[in-house]
Short mmCIF file of C-alpha atoms in Angstrom, two decimals:
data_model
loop_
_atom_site.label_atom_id
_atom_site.label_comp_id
_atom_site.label_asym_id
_atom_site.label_seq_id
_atom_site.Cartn_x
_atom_site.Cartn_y
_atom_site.Cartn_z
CA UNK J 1258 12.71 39.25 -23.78
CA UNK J 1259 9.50 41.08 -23.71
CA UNK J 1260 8.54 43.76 -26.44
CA UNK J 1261 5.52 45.54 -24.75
CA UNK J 1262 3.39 42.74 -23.56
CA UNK J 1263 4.65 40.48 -26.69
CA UNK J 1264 6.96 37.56 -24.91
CA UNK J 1265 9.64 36.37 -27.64
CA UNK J 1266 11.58 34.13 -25.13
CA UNK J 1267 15.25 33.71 -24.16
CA UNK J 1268 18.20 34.87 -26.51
CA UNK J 1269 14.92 35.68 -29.56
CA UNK J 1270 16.83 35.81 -33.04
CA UNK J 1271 15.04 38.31 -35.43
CA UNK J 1272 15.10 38.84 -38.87
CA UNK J 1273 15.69 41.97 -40.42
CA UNK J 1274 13.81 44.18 -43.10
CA UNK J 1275 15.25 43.68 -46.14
CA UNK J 1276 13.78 45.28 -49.02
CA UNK J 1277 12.99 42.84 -52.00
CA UNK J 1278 14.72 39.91 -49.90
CA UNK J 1279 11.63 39.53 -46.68
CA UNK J 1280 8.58 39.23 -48.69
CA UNK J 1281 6.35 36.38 -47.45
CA UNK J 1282 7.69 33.53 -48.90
CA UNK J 1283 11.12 34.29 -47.11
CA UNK J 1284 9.70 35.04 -43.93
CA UNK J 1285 7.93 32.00 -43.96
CA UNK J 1286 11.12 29.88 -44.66
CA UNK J 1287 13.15 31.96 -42.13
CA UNK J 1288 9.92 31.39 -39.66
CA UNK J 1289 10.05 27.41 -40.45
CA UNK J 1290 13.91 27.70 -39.60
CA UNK J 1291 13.43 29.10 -36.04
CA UNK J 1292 13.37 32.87 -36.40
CA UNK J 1293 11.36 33.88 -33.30
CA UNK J 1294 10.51 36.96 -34.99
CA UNK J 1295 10.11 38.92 -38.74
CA UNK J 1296 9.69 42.07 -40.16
CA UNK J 1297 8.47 42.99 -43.72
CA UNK J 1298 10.32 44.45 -46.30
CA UNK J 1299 10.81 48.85 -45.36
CA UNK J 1300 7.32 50.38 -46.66
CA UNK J 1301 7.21 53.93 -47.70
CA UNK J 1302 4.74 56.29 -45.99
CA UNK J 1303 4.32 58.41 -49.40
CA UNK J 1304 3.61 55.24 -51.34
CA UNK J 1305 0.99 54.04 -48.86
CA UNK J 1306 -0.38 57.43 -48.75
CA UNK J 1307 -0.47 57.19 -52.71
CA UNK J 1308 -1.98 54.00 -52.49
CA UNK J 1309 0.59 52.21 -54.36
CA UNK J 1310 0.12 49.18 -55.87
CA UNK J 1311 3.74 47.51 -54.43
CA UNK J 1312 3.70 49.63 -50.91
CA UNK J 1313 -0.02 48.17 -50.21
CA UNK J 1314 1.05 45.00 -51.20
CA UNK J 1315 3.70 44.58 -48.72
CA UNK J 1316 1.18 45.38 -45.52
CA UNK J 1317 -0.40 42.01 -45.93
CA UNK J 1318 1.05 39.21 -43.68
CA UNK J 1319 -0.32 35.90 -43.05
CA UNK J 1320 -0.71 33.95 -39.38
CA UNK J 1321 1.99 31.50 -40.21
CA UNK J 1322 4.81 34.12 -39.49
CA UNK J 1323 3.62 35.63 -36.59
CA UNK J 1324 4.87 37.25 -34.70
CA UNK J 1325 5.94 39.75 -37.37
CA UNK J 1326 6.53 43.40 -37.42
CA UNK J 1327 5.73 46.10 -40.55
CA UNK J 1328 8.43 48.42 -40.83
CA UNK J 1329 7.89 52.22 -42.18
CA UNK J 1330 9.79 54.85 -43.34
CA UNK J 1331 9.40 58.30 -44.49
CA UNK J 1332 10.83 62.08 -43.70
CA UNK J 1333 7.51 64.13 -43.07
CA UNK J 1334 5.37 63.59 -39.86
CA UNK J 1335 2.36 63.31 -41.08
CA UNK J 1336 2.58 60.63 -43.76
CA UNK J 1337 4.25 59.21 -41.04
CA UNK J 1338 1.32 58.87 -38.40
CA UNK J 1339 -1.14 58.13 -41.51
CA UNK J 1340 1.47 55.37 -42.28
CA UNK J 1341 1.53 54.02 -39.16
CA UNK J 1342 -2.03 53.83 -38.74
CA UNK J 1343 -2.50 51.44 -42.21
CA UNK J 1344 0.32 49.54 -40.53
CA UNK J 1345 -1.38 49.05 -37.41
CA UNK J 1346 -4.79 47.96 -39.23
CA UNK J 1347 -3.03 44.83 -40.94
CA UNK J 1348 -2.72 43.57 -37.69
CA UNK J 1349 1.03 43.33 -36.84
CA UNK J 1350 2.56 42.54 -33.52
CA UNK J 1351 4.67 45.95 -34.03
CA UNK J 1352 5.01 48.92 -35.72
CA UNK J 1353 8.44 49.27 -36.84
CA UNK J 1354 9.97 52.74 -37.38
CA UNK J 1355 13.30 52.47 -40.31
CA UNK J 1356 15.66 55.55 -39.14
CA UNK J 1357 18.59 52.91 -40.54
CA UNK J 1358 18.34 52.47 -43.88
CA UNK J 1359 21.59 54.34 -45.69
CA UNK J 1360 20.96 54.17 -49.49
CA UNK J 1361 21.10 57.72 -51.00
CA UNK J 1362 17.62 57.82 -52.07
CA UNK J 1363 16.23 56.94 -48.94
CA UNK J 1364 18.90 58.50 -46.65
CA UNK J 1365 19.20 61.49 -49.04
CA UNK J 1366 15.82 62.74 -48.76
CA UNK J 1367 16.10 63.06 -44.86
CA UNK J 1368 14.36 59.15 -44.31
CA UNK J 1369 15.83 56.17 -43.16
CA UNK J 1370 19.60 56.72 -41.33
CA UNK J 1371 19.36 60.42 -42.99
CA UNK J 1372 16.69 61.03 -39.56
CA UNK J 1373 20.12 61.12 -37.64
CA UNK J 1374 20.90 64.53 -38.63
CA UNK J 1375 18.05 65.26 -37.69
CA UNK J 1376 17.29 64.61 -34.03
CA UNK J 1377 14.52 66.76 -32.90
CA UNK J 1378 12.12 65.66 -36.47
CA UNK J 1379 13.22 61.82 -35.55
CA UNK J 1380 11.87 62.16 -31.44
CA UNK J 1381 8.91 64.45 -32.37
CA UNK J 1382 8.25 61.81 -35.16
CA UNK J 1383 8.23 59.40 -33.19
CA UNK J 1384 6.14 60.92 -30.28
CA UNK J 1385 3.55 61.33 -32.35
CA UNK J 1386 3.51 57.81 -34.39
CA UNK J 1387 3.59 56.39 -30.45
CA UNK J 1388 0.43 58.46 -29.61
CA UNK J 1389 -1.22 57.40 -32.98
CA UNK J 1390 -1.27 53.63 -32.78
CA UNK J 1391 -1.91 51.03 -29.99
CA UNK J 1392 0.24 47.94 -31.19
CA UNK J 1393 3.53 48.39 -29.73
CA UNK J 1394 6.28 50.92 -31.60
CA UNK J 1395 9.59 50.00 -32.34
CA UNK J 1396 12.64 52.01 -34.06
CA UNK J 1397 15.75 50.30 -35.73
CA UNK J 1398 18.60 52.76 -36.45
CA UNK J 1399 22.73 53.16 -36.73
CA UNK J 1400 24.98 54.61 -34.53
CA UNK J 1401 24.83 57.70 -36.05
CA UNK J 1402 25.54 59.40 -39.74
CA UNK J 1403 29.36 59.28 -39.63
CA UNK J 1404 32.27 58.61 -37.65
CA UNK J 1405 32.30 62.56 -35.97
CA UNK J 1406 28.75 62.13 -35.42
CA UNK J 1407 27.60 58.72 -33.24
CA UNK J 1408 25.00 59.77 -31.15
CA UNK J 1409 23.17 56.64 -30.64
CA UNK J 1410 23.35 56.79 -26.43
CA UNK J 1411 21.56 60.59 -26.49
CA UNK J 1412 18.93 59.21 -29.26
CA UNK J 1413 18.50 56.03 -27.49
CA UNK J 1414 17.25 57.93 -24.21
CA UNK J 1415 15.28 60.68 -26.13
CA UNK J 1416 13.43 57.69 -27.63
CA UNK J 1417 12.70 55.99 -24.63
CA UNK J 1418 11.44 58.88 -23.36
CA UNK J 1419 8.50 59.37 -26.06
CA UNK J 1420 7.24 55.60 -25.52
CA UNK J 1421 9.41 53.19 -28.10
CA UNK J 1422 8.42 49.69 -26.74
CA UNK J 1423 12.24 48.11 -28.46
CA UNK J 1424 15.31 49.93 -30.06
CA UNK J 1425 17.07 48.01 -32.62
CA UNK J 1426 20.81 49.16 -32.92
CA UNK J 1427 22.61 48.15 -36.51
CA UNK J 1428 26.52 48.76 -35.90
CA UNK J 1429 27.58 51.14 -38.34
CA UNK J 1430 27.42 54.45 -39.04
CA UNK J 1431 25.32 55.55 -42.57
CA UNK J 1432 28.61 56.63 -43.69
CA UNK J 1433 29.94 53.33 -43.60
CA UNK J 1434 27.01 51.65 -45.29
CA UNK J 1435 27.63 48.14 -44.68
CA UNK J 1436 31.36 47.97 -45.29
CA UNK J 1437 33.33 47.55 -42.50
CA UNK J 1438 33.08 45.75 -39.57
CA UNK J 1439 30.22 46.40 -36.94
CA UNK J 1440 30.84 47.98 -33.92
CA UNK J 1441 29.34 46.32 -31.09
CA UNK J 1442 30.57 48.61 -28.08
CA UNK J 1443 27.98 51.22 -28.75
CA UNK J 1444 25.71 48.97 -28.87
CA UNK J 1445 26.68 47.71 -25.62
CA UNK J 1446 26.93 51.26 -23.62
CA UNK J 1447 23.28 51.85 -24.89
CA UNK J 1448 22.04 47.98 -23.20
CA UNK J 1449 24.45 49.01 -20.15
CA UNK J 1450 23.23 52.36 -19.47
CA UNK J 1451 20.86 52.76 -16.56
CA UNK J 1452 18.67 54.67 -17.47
CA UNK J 1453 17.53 51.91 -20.45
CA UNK J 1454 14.52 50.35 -19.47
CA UNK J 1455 13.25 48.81 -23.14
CA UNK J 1456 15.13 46.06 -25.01
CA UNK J 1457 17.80 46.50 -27.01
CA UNK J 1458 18.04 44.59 -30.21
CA UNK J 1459 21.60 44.19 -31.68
CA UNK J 1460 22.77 43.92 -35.43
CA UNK J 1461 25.40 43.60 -37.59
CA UNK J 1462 27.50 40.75 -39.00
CA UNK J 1463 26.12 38.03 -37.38
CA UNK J 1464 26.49 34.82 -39.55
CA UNK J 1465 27.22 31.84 -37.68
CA UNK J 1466 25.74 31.05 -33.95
CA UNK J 1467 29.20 31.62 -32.07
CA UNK J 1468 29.15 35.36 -33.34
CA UNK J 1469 25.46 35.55 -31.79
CA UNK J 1470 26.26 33.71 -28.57
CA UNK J 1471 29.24 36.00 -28.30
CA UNK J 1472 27.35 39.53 -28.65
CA UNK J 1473 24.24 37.74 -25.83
CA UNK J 1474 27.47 37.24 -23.50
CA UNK J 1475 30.03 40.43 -23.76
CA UNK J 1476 27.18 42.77 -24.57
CA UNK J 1477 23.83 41.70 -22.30
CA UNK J 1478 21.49 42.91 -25.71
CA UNK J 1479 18.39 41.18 -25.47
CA UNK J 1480 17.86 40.02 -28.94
CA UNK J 1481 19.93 39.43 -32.01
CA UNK J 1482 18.99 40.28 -35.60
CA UNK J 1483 20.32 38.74 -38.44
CA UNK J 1484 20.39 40.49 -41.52
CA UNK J 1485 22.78 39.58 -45.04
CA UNK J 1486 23.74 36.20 -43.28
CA UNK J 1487 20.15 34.89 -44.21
CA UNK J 1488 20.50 34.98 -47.74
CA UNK J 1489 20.50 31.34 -49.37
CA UNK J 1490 20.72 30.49 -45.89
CA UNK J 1491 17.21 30.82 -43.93
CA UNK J 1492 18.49 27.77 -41.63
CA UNK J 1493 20.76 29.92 -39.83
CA UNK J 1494 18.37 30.71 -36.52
CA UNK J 1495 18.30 26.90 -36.22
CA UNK J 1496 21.88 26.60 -36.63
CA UNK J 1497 22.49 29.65 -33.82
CA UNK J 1498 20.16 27.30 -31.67
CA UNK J 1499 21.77 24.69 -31.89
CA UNK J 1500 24.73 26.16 -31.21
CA UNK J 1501 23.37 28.15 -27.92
CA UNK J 1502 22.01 24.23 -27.11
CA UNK J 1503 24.98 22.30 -27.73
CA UNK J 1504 27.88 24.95 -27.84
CA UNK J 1505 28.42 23.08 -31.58
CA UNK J 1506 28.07 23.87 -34.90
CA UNK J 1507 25.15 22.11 -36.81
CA UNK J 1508 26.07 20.19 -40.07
CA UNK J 1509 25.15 22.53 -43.47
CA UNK J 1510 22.39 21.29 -45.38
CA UNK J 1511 23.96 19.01 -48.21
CA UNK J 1512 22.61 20.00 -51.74
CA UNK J 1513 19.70 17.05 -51.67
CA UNK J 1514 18.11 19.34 -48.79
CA UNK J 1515 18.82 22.70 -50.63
CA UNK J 1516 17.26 21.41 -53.34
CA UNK J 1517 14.24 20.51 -51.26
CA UNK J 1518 14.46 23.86 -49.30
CA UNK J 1519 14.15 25.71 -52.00
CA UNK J 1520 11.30 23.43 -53.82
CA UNK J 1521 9.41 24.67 -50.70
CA UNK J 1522 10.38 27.78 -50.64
CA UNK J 1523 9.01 28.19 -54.74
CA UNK J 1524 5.83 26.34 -53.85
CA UNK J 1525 4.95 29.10 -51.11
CA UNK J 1526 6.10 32.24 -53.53
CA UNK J 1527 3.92 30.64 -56.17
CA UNK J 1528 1.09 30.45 -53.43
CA UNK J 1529 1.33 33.61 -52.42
CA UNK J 1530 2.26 36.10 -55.68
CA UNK J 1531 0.79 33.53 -58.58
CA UNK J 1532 3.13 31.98 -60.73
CA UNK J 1533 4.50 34.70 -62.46
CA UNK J 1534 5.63 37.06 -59.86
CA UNK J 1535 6.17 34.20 -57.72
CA UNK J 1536 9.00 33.35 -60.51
CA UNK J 1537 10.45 36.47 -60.56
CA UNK J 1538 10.21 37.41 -57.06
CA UNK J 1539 11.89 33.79 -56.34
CA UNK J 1540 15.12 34.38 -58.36
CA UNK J 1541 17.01 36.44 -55.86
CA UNK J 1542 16.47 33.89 -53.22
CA UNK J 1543 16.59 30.91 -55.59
CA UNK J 1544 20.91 30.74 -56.60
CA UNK J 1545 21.58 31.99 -53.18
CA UNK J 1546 20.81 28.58 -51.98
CA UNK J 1547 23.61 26.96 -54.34
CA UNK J 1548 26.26 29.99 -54.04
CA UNK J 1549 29.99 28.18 -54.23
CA UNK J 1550 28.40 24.67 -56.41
CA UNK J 1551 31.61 24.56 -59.19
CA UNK J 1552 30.83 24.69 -62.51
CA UNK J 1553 26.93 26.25 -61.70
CA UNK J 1554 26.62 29.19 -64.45
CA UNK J 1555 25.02 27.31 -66.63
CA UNK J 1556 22.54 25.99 -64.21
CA UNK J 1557 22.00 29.28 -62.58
CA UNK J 1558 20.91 30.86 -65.28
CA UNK J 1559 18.33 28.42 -65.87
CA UNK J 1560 17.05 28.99 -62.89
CA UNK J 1561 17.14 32.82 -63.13
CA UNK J 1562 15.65 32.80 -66.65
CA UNK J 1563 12.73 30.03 -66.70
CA UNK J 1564 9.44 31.40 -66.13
CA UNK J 1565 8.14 27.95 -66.27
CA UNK J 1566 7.88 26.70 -62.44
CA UNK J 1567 8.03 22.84 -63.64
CA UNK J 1568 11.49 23.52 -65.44
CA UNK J 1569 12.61 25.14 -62.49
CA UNK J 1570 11.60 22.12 -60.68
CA UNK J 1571 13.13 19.69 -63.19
CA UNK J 1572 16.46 22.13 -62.79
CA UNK J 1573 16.64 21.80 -59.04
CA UNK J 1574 16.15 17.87 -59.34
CA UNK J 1575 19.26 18.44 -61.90
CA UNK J 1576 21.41 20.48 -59.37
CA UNK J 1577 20.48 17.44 -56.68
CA UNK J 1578 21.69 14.75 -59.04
CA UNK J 1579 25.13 16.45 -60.42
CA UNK J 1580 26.12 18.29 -57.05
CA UNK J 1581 24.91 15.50 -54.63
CA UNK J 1582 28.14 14.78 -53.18
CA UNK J 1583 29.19 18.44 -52.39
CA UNK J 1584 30.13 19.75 -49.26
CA UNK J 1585 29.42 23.15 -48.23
CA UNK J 1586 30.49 22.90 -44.54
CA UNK J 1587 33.89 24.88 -45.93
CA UNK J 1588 31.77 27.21 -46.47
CA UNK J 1589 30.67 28.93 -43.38
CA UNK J 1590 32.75 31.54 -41.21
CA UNK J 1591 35.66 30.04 -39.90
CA UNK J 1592 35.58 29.35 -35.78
CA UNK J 1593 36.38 32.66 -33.45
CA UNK J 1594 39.78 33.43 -31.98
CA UNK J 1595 39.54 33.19 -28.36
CA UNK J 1596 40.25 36.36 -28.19
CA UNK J 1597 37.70 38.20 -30.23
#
């Protein structure tokens, strides 16, 4: 599959903005792993055009996690271009357009998935951001707002048309936020249509390598990107490899290598933020790894509450001692029906 000139291979696995989850450090981990592509956390165009301290902050990437896209957001055009423009300059593969994010303050405002109710602002938008930059532009969006209102296969075209290089499609509506399950079937007109020239990038629920070999097959979309499933859980490209290899699932980590996972995984937050931001930045990743260990409260909250990086290390080397033995392969989606 081929973004523009940018060749991510056969069956590429993506991860998806996530804001405070894809910083660095997690991209780098998910990039170790086997994602053949990531995108930075959503970056507001009003807080780059304010210079803000955390906006500016998440434009810089690092060669180790390339190729890597910086996603933008915003509801006025041009804060937008402006936007896109800083984006460009830190030297991303793409420029990633967010008309999918559905929290009320984002969505609310007329940004993110709330750009579906408007159509004509999201293409003339978009035109424009095209015409602005070189690097290759991108949009990731929802089906539509609601349920009466899915209009993904006329936005799809009228995208295409003003010079998108790659459409990512999540499978719910903004009304549904992420409850529910996705609907794939849209997704699947839009890759079908004829008139589609430019990959299509499916997402939504995919958390085990069976759901992402089965949405390659029924639906033909040229990518997959994996979103929630990655939390505590960055192996999960290499475990949808595996499974595309060998048609099996791959063994989970036992604690010993969660333990040293996330060791890693603290050593490059700490590299990259200093020690304390790296901390505190590192908590939501840091239990994730251990979610379903028995008896872990206590534990947890040592690791969510020292701001001393050798305790937390001393903690981990705990968890590997006490929870050694455990084994988290009951935890992972159970097999599909045959008739899924």
């Amino acid at each position: 599959m081929k973004i523009a000139d940018l060749d991510l291979g056969d069956k590429p696995l993506l991860l998806a903005p996530m804001e405070d989850v894809t910083d660095p450090s997690f991209r780098y981990m998910c990039k170790r792993f086997g994602a053949d592509m990531v995108y930075t956390e959503f970056i507001s165009s009003d807080g780059l055009m304010h210079e803000a301290a955390k906006s500016l902050r998440k434009l810089n990437i690092d060669d180790g996690e390339r190729p890597v896209g910086i996603q933008i957001y915003g509801n006025r055009i041009e804060p937008m271009v402006e936007a896109a423009k800083m984006a460009e300059a830190a030297g991303p593969e793409v420029v990633d357009i967010n008309f999918g994010c559905p929290v009320k303050k984002i969505a609310g405002r007329g940004a993110g998935s709330g750009m579906m109710r408007d159509v004509p602002l999201m293409v003339e938008m978009t035109r424009q951001i095209v015409e602005a930059v070189k690097k290759p532009v991108t949009v990731k969006t929802r089906l539509g707002w609601d349920e009466e209102s899915k209009n993904i296969e006329e936005i799809a075209l009228r995208l295409q048309d003003v010079g998108i290089a790659a459409l990512t499609i999540h499978g719910r509506t903004r009304a549904q936020m992420y409850r529910g399950e996705a609907d794939w079937t849209l997704i699947g007109k839009v890759k079908n249509n004829p008139l589609i020239k430019i990959p299509i990038i499916g997402n939504g629920d995919i958390d085990s390598g069976e759901k992402a070999a089965l949405m390659f097959d029924r639906y033909g979309v040229d990518a997959v990107m994996i979103g929630r499933a990655t939390y505590g859980r960055p192996w999960i490209f290499e475990e949808c490899k595996h499974y595309f290899r060998t048609g099996e699932r791959m063994a989970q980590p036992s604690v010993v290598e969660r333990v040293a996972i996330a060791k890693e995984h603290l050593a490059k937050s700490l590299e990259v933020k200093g020690d304390y931001v790296g901390i505190l930045e590192m908590r939501r990743h840091m239990t994730n790894y251990f979610k379903g260990l028995p008896d872990f409260k206590q534990t947890r909250m040592k690791l969510v509450t020292s701001l001393d990086a050798e305790e937390i290390r001393s903690t981990l080397d705990f968890v590997a001692e006490k929870w050694g033995d455990y084994d988290f392969s009951q935890q992972i989606p159970a097999p599909l029906s045959h008739d899924i």
